[in-house]
Structures are given as C-alpha cells and as structure tokens.
Coordinates of C-alpha atoms in Angstrom, one line a residue:
M1 CA -11.5 -45.6 -32.2
I2 CA -7.9 -45.9 -32.5
L3 CA -6.4 -43.7 -35.6
P4 CA -3.3 -44.7 -37.4
V5 CA 0.2 -43.0 -36.8
N6 CA 0.4 -41.7 -40.3
N7 CA -2.9 -39.5 -39.4
I8 CA -1.5 -37.4 -36.8
D9 CA -2.0 -34.1 -37.3
R10 CA 1.5 -32.9 -39.4
K11 CA 1.3 -29.4 -38.3
I12 CA 2.6 -30.7 -34.7
N13 CA 6.3 -30.5 -34.5
F14 CA 9.0 -29.7 -32.0
T15 CA 10.8 -26.2 -32.1
S16 CA 14.4 -25.9 -32.8
G17 CA 16.9 -24.1 -30.8
N18 CA 17.0 -21.4 -33.9
S19 CA 13.5 -20.4 -33.3
E20 CA 12.7 -16.5 -32.6
K21 CA 12.5 -15.9 -29.1
K22 CA 11.7 -12.9 -27.2
K23 CA 14.9 -11.0 -26.4
L24 CA 14.7 -10.5 -22.6
P25 CA 17.5 -7.8 -20.8
Y26 CA 18.3 -10.5 -18.6
D27 CA 19.6 -14.0 -19.1
K28 CA 20.0 -15.0 -15.5
D29 CA 19.0 -13.3 -11.9
T30 CA 20.8 -10.3 -12.0
L31 CA 21.5 -7.6 -9.3
L32 CA 20.7 -4.0 -10.3
K33 CA 21.5 -0.6 -9.4
N34 CA 19.0 0.8 -6.6
N35 CA 18.8 4.6 -8.2
F36 CA 16.0 6.7 -9.4
I37 CA 16.2 5.4 -13.1
T38 CA 16.1 2.0 -12.5
R39 CA 13.4 2.2 -9.6
T40 CA 11.3 4.4 -11.9
R41 CA 11.5 1.6 -14.7
I42 CA 10.6 -0.9 -12.6
G43 CA 7.6 0.7 -11.1
Y44 CA 6.7 1.8 -14.9
E45 CA 6.9 -1.7 -16.0
K46 CA 4.9 -3.3 -12.8
F47 CA 2.1 -1.0 -13.3
T48 CA 1.9 -1.5 -17.0
N49 CA 2.0 -5.2 -16.7
A50 CA -0.4 -5.4 -13.7
L51 CA -2.9 -3.4 -16.1
T52 CA -2.6 -5.1 -19.1
L53 CA -0.9 -8.8 -19.4
Y54 CA -1.1 -9.8 -15.5
A55 CA -5.0 -8.9 -15.1
A56 CA -5.3 -10.9 -18.8
K57 CA -3.6 -13.9 -17.6
G58 CA -5.4 -14.3 -14.0
L59 CA -8.7 -13.6 -15.7
K60 CA -8.1 -16.3 -18.4
G61 CA -6.8 -18.8 -15.7
D62 CA -3.4 -18.9 -17.1
R63 CA -1.4 -21.7 -15.5
N64 CA 1.8 -19.5 -15.5
A65 CA 0.0 -16.8 -13.5
N66 CA 1.6 -16.7 -10.3
F67 CA 1.5 -15.0 -6.5
Y68 CA 3.8 -12.6 -7.7
E69 CA 1.7 -10.9 -10.4
F70 CA -1.3 -11.2 -8.1
L71 CA 0.4 -9.1 -5.4
T72 CA 1.7 -6.6 -8.1
M73 CA -1.9 -6.2 -9.5
G74 CA -2.5 -4.5 -6.0
T75 CA -1.4 -1.0 -7.0
V76 CA -4.2 -0.8 -9.3
P77 CA -6.8 -0.7 -6.9
Y78 CA -5.0 1.3 -4.3
I79 CA -4.6 4.0 -7.1
V80 CA -8.2 3.6 -8.3
G81 CA -9.3 3.7 -4.7
S82 CA -7.3 7.1 -4.1
L83 CA -8.8 8.6 -6.9
M84 CA -12.5 7.5 -5.9
L85 CA -11.5 8.7 -2.2
M86 CA -10.7 12.3 -3.9
S87 CA -14.0 12.3 -5.8
V88 CA -16.2 11.1 -3.3
F89 CA -16.0 14.4 -1.5
N90 CA -16.1 16.7 -4.4
S91 CA -18.6 14.9 -7.0
A92 CA -22.0 15.8 -4.9
N93 CA -21.0 19.5 -4.7
K94 CA -23.2 20.8 -7.5
H95 CA -26.3 19.6 -5.9
F96 CA -25.7 21.6 -2.9
A97 CA -26.7 25.4 -2.1
P98 CA -23.9 27.9 -3.2
F99 CA -22.8 28.7 0.6
A100 CA -22.9 25.0 1.3
R101 CA -21.2 24.3 -1.8
T102 CA -18.6 26.5 -1.3
K103 CA -17.6 24.9 2.1
A104 CA -17.9 21.5 1.1
G105 CA -15.7 22.3 -1.9
A106 CA -12.9 23.6 0.2
I107 CA -13.1 20.5 2.7
G108 CA -13.1 18.2 -0.7
R109 CA -10.1 19.8 -2.3
K110 CA -8.6 19.4 1.0
M111 CA -9.3 15.7 1.3
A112 CA -8.0 15.2 -2.0
L113 CA -4.9 16.9 -1.2
G114 CA -4.5 14.8 1.8
V115 CA -4.8 11.6 -0.1
L116 CA -2.3 12.7 -2.4
F117 CA 0.2 14.0 0.3
Y118 CA -0.4 10.5 2.2
G119 CA 0.5 8.7 -0.8
I120 CA 3.9 10.7 -1.5
L121 CA 5.1 10.8 1.8
K122 CA 4.7 7.4 2.6
S123 CA 6.6 6.1 -0.1
F124 CA 9.4 9.0 -0.2
T125 CA 10.0 9.0 3.5
K126 CA 11.0 5.5 3.6
S127 CA 14.4 6.8 2.4
F128 CA 14.8 8.7 5.4
V129 CA 15.7 5.3 7.1
T130 CA 17.2 3.2 4.6
Q131 CA 19.8 5.4 2.5
P132 CA 21.4 6.6 6.4
V133 CA 21.6 2.9 7.3
K134 CA 23.0 2.2 3.7
W135 CA 25.6 5.0 4.3
L136 CA 26.6 4.0 7.9
T137 CA 26.6 0.2 7.3
G138 CA 27.0 -0.5 3.5
V139 CA 23.9 -2.8 3.7
D140 CA 21.1 -1.2 1.0
T141 CA 17.9 -3.1 2.3
E142 CA 16.0 -2.0 -0.8
V143 CA 18.4 -3.1 -3.7
P144 CA 16.5 -4.6 -6.5
Y145 CA 17.1 -7.5 -8.7
A146 CA 15.8 -9.0 -11.9
K147 CA 14.6 -12.7 -11.3
V148 CA 14.3 -14.9 -14.8
N149 CA 11.4 -17.3 -14.8
Y150 CA 10.9 -20.1 -16.9
E151 CA 7.1 -20.8 -17.8
L152 CA 5.4 -23.5 -19.2
P153 CA 4.5 -23.3 -23.0
D154 CA 0.7 -22.7 -24.0
D155 CA 1.6 -24.7 -27.3
V156 CA 3.9 -26.6 -29.0
Y157 CA 5.1 -23.7 -31.1
D158 CA 5.5 -21.3 -28.0
T159 CA 9.1 -20.0 -27.5
D160 CA 8.2 -17.3 -25.5
I161 CA 8.4 -18.9 -22.3
M162 CA 10.7 -16.6 -20.2
S163 CA 9.7 -13.7 -18.1
I164 CA 11.2 -11.3 -15.7
E165 CA 10.0 -10.5 -11.9
Y166 CA 11.5 -7.7 -10.1
H167 CA 12.3 -8.3 -6.3
K168 CA 14.6 -7.0 -3.6
A169 CA 17.6 -8.8 -2.7
Y170 CA 16.8 -9.0 0.9
E171 CA 12.9 -9.6 0.6
S172 CA 13.3 -12.5 2.6
K173 CA 15.0 -12.3 5.8
E174 CA 15.5 -15.9 6.0
F175 CA 16.8 -16.7 2.8
P176 CA 18.3 -13.5 1.3
R177 CA 19.7 -13.5 -2.5
W178 CA 23.4 -13.8 -1.1
D179 CA 24.6 -15.5 -4.5
L180 CA 23.8 -12.1 -6.4
F181 CA 26.6 -10.5 -3.9
Y182 CA 29.4 -12.7 -4.8
K183 CA 31.8 -11.5 -7.4
S184 CA 33.2 -13.7 -10.1
E185 CA 36.6 -14.7 -9.4
A186 CA 37.2 -15.8 -13.2
H187 CA 37.0 -12.2 -14.1
G188 CA 39.7 -11.2 -11.8
E189 CA 37.3 -9.7 -8.9
T190 CA 37.4 -10.2 -5.3
R191 CA 34.5 -13.2 -4.4
N192 CA 33.9 -11.4 -1.1
E193 CA 34.5 -7.9 -2.1
Y194 CA 30.9 -7.0 -1.1
F195 CA 31.0 -8.6 2.3
D196 CA 34.6 -7.0 2.9
K197 CA 32.9 -3.5 2.6
V198 CA 30.3 -4.2 4.9
A199 CA 32.5 -5.8 7.4
K200 CA 34.8 -2.4 7.4
K201 CA 32.0 -0.2 7.5
I202 CA 30.3 -2.2 10.6
G203 CA 33.5 -2.3 12.4
L204 CA 34.8 -5.4 12.0
G205 CA 38.0 -4.8 10.5
D206 CA 39.7 -5.8 7.2
N207 CA 41.2 -8.6 5.7
L208 CA 38.8 -11.4 7.2
K209 CA 39.3 -14.6 6.3
D210 CA 35.4 -15.7 6.0
S211 CA 33.8 -11.9 6.0
D212 CA 30.8 -13.3 4.1
Q213 CA 30.1 -15.7 7.3
E214 CA 31.1 -13.0 9.9
V215 CA 28.6 -10.4 8.2
K216 CA 25.6 -12.5 6.8
P217 CA 24.0 -12.8 10.4
L218 CA 24.6 -9.0 11.1
I219 CA 23.3 -8.0 7.4
K220 CA 20.0 -10.1 8.3
E221 CA 19.4 -8.3 11.5
I222 CA 20.0 -4.7 9.9
A223 CA 17.5 -5.6 7.4
V224 CA 14.9 -6.9 10.1
K225 CA 15.3 -3.6 11.8
T226 CA 15.1 -1.2 9.1
D227 CA 12.3 -2.6 7.5
M228 CA 10.5 -2.3 10.6
A229 CA 11.5 1.5 11.4
K230 CA 10.9 2.1 7.8
T231 CA 7.0 1.0 8.2
L232 CA 6.5 2.6 11.0
S233 CA 8.0 6.1 10.5
S234 CA 6.5 6.1 6.9
Y235 CA 3.0 6.2 8.1
L236 CA 4.1 8.8 10.9
W237 CA 5.2 11.0 8.1
A238 CA 2.2 10.3 5.9
A239 CA 0.1 11.5 8.9
A240 CA 2.0 14.6 8.9
G241 CA 1.5 14.7 5.0
V242 CA -2.3 14.8 5.8
A243 CA -2.3 17.3 8.4
Y244 CA -0.4 19.6 6.1
A245 CA -2.9 19.4 3.3
F246 CA -5.3 20.6 5.5
Q247 CA -3.9 24.2 6.6
S248 CA -5.9 27.2 5.3
P249 CA -3.1 28.6 3.1
W250 CA -4.2 26.1 0.5
E251 CA -7.2 27.8 -0.2
N252 CA -5.8 30.4 -1.6
Y253 CA -4.2 28.1 -4.2
F254 CA -7.4 26.1 -4.6
N255 CA -9.4 29.4 -5.7
V256 CA -6.8 29.9 -8.7
A257 CA -5.7 26.3 -9.5
T258 CA -5.5 25.4 -13.2
L259 CA -3.9 22.4 -14.8
K260 CA -4.6 24.2 -18.4
F261 CA -0.7 24.7 -19.2
W262 CA -1.8 26.2 -22.4
K263 CA -3.5 29.3 -20.8
G264 CA 0.1 30.6 -20.4
E265 CA -0.4 33.5 -17.9
K266 CA -3.0 31.7 -16.0
F267 CA -1.1 28.6 -15.2
L268 CA 2.2 30.5 -14.1
H269 CA 0.1 32.5 -12.0
S270 CA -1.0 29.3 -10.3
L271 CA 2.0 27.8 -9.9
K272 CA 3.1 30.9 -8.0
I273 CA 0.3 30.8 -5.6
F274 CA 0.8 27.3 -5.0
K275 CA 4.6 27.8 -3.8
D276 CA 3.2 30.9 -1.7
S277 CA 0.6 28.4 -0.3
A278 CA 3.0 25.3 0.3
I279 CA 5.5 27.4 2.3
E280 CA 2.5 29.3 4.3
S281 CA 0.7 26.1 5.2
A282 CA 4.5 24.9 6.4
K283 CA 4.5 27.8 8.3
E284 CA 0.8 27.3 10.0
L285 CA 1.7 23.6 10.4
I286 CA 4.8 24.2 12.7
H287 CA 3.8 27.4 14.6
G288 CA -0.5 26.6 14.3
P289 CA -3.1 28.7 13.1
K290 CA -3.4 32.6 14.3
G291 CA -4.8 32.9 17.6
A292 CA -4.4 29.2 18.5
K293 CA -3.7 28.3 21.9
G294 CA -2.4 25.4 23.9
F295 CA -2.7 22.1 22.0
A296 CA -3.8 23.1 18.9
K297 CA -0.8 25.6 18.6
H298 CA 1.9 22.8 19.0
A299 CA 0.1 20.0 17.5
G300 CA 1.5 20.1 14.1
K301 CA 5.1 21.2 15.7
A302 CA 4.6 17.5 17.7
M303 CA 3.4 15.5 14.8
I304 CA 6.5 16.4 12.9
A305 CA 8.7 15.6 15.8
V306 CA 7.2 12.4 16.4
A307 CA 7.7 11.4 12.9
A308 CA 11.6 12.8 12.8
L309 CA 12.2 11.0 15.9
S310 CA 10.8 7.6 14.7
S311 CA 13.3 7.8 11.9
L312 CA 16.2 8.5 13.9
A313 CA 15.5 6.0 16.5
G314 CA 15.1 3.6 13.8
I315 CA 18.2 4.4 12.4
V316 CA 20.0 4.1 15.5
N317 CA 18.6 0.8 16.2
A318 CA 19.2 -0.4 12.8
V319 CA 23.1 0.1 12.7
S320 CA 23.1 -0.6 16.8
S321 CA 23.9 -4.6 16.3
T322 CA 23.9 -6.8 19.5
N323 CA 25.4 -9.6 17.7
K324 CA 28.7 -8.2 16.6
P325 CA 31.3 -11.2 17.2
S326 CA 33.9 -10.5 19.8
K327 CA 37.4 -9.2 18.4
L328 CA 38.9 -10.7 21.4
D329 CA 41.3 -13.9 20.2
A330 CA 42.9 -16.9 22.0
G331 CA 45.8 -14.8 22.8
D332 CA 43.7 -12.3 24.5
V333 CA 42.3 -14.6 27.0
I334 CA 44.7 -17.2 27.5
Q335 CA 47.9 -16.4 29.4
K336 CA 50.8 -18.4 27.6
D337 CA 52.8 -18.1 30.9
G338 CA 50.5 -19.1 33.2
K339 CA 49.7 -22.8 34.7
Y340 CA 46.6 -24.4 33.9
V341 CA 45.0 -28.0 35.4
V342 CA 43.1 -30.0 33.1
N343 CA 40.5 -32.0 34.5

C-alpha cells in the first residue's frame, strides 16, 4: 500500500547547522608534539576507547567501525595475555607441598617479573634508536598526528559524526603525511622551515631552492632504516630484561614484597629491599653468579653488549644515507675554457 505524503512521520527532519555538536580538540588533521604528556594522553585515550567504544562498535557491527579501531583493540588481549602468563605460574602453588610450593613460587614470581620487564624494555628501548636519529638528522620518525574522521550518521538526528584517530606522520613509508610539515606563509612563516632544518642537519647546506624535494627521499630512507633498527634492538633489550628478572637477588625482595602502602613501615622497607635487589641483580647479570665460569659467567654481559651494539649499528645505518645528492654543480664538472665537440 502506498501512503500519501502527508502521512509521513513528521518527526523526520534535517538538522540545522546550529545543532549542538560534540566538541573535538581538533577540526583538521594536526601534527602533535612528541613529548611524554602527549604520548601518555594518546596511550590512555586509545586504551580506554579499545575497552569501551571500539569494542561496542565492533560487537554491534557498526558501519563506522574500521581497521584502525580493530588494531587498537589488540592492546587489550596483549595486556590480558600478559596478566594470564604472570598468574599461570603462580595460581597452582597452593596445591603443592610446602617445599615444592616454595620452589615453584620463586620461579613463578621471576616469570611474572620477566613478563613485566619484557613489556617495559620492549617499549622503552625503542627511544635508544629514535632519539639519537632525531638529534643527528632532525627527523623524528615517531612524531604523532591527530586524524579527523567524518563518519556516517546513525540516524537523521545524529550530529556526532566526527572522531579522532592517532597515527604517526611516517607511519606509511610510501605516503608520509608531508602536508603536515609545511608551514603557513599566510601567517608569516617559512613554508619549507622543517625541510630546511633537516637539510642543514644532514649536511645538504642552507638556502636550498627546493629543500623539500631534496630531503624527502632521504627522510623516507631514514624512516625505513630507523623502524627496522628499533624493532630488532627492542626485542634484544626485552630478552635482556627477562634475563635480568631471573637473577637470584630478586628473591630477597619477593620475601618481603608488599603493595599495602597503608602499612607505612613495612611498605617503605619493601621499597628499600627492591632497590637493593635491583642493584645486586644488575651486578649478577653483568658479572655472572658467584662461582660461575665460562659461558655462564659472561652470558649476561654478552647479551647486554649485543643489544647495545644493535642499537648503535641501527643508528649508524639510519644516519648514513646512500642517496644523498651530489654537491657538485655544472661549474665543478665543465671546464669553461676547454674545447668540446658535440656529435
């Protein structure tokens, strides 16, 4: 049955431009400062959205759910899996005999500490490569930006159609977000200011005519090499963190460890023992356990050395570009007073 036009639900209308909209911190794609506060805020927002908003959108089949949200939710099983790995070696201890419980508890707590150090060092040690590369070349491969997305409305009254994603400007090596690095000449800024600084840092000189075109291929090369180096070295440092967690002095801390900060004296004592255990464990990792000989004595030292060398080699490789344009010009090659024959 075809209804007449005047029977259409009168509640359906178009929202005007004056409708209240969700206030977002950015109205366009914006380059952000790469500092501790920004990284912490981005990490917090991504994690809380992964637990709540992104999960809900994915489960209900929201048409605005996208691949970025899917990847962001990967942090949740990573953390849950880490917690399960920590607990799996400790949950069954209560079922063991007293002597076996003591031995299993010592290993289980070291396993838990190893998982914790693995995650911390794997994330933290990436800066061992990225920061020196930034200092030497002016290229910060980790610089983040906020991307503004315009979503499809869920209904005719929906004005909340904008969302923010956080990416890195050099996330795509083939198509970096070059547009975010150009300055606004309308505001009295130098358009190629960023590229001029990079060109000077990597030795191409000052006052280049088209500094952006000169340095873009070099920046892409630096970004590729830096990403490769930070990935390889971070896993080696993470392995060193696991080895550090398995040193015997940590057992002194496990015997008195407490998180009950309201028990002031006991909590402060556990912190003191933690500091002492951390120092002694570092010494044991470097110098080997007492009485150890041969490989066992030098294994920890070798592991740290390999991790450090991987970071150093990665930095050297990243800043040593093979594609730098020649500084020679026509005047350096052609002799003006010479004779030439054109065939």
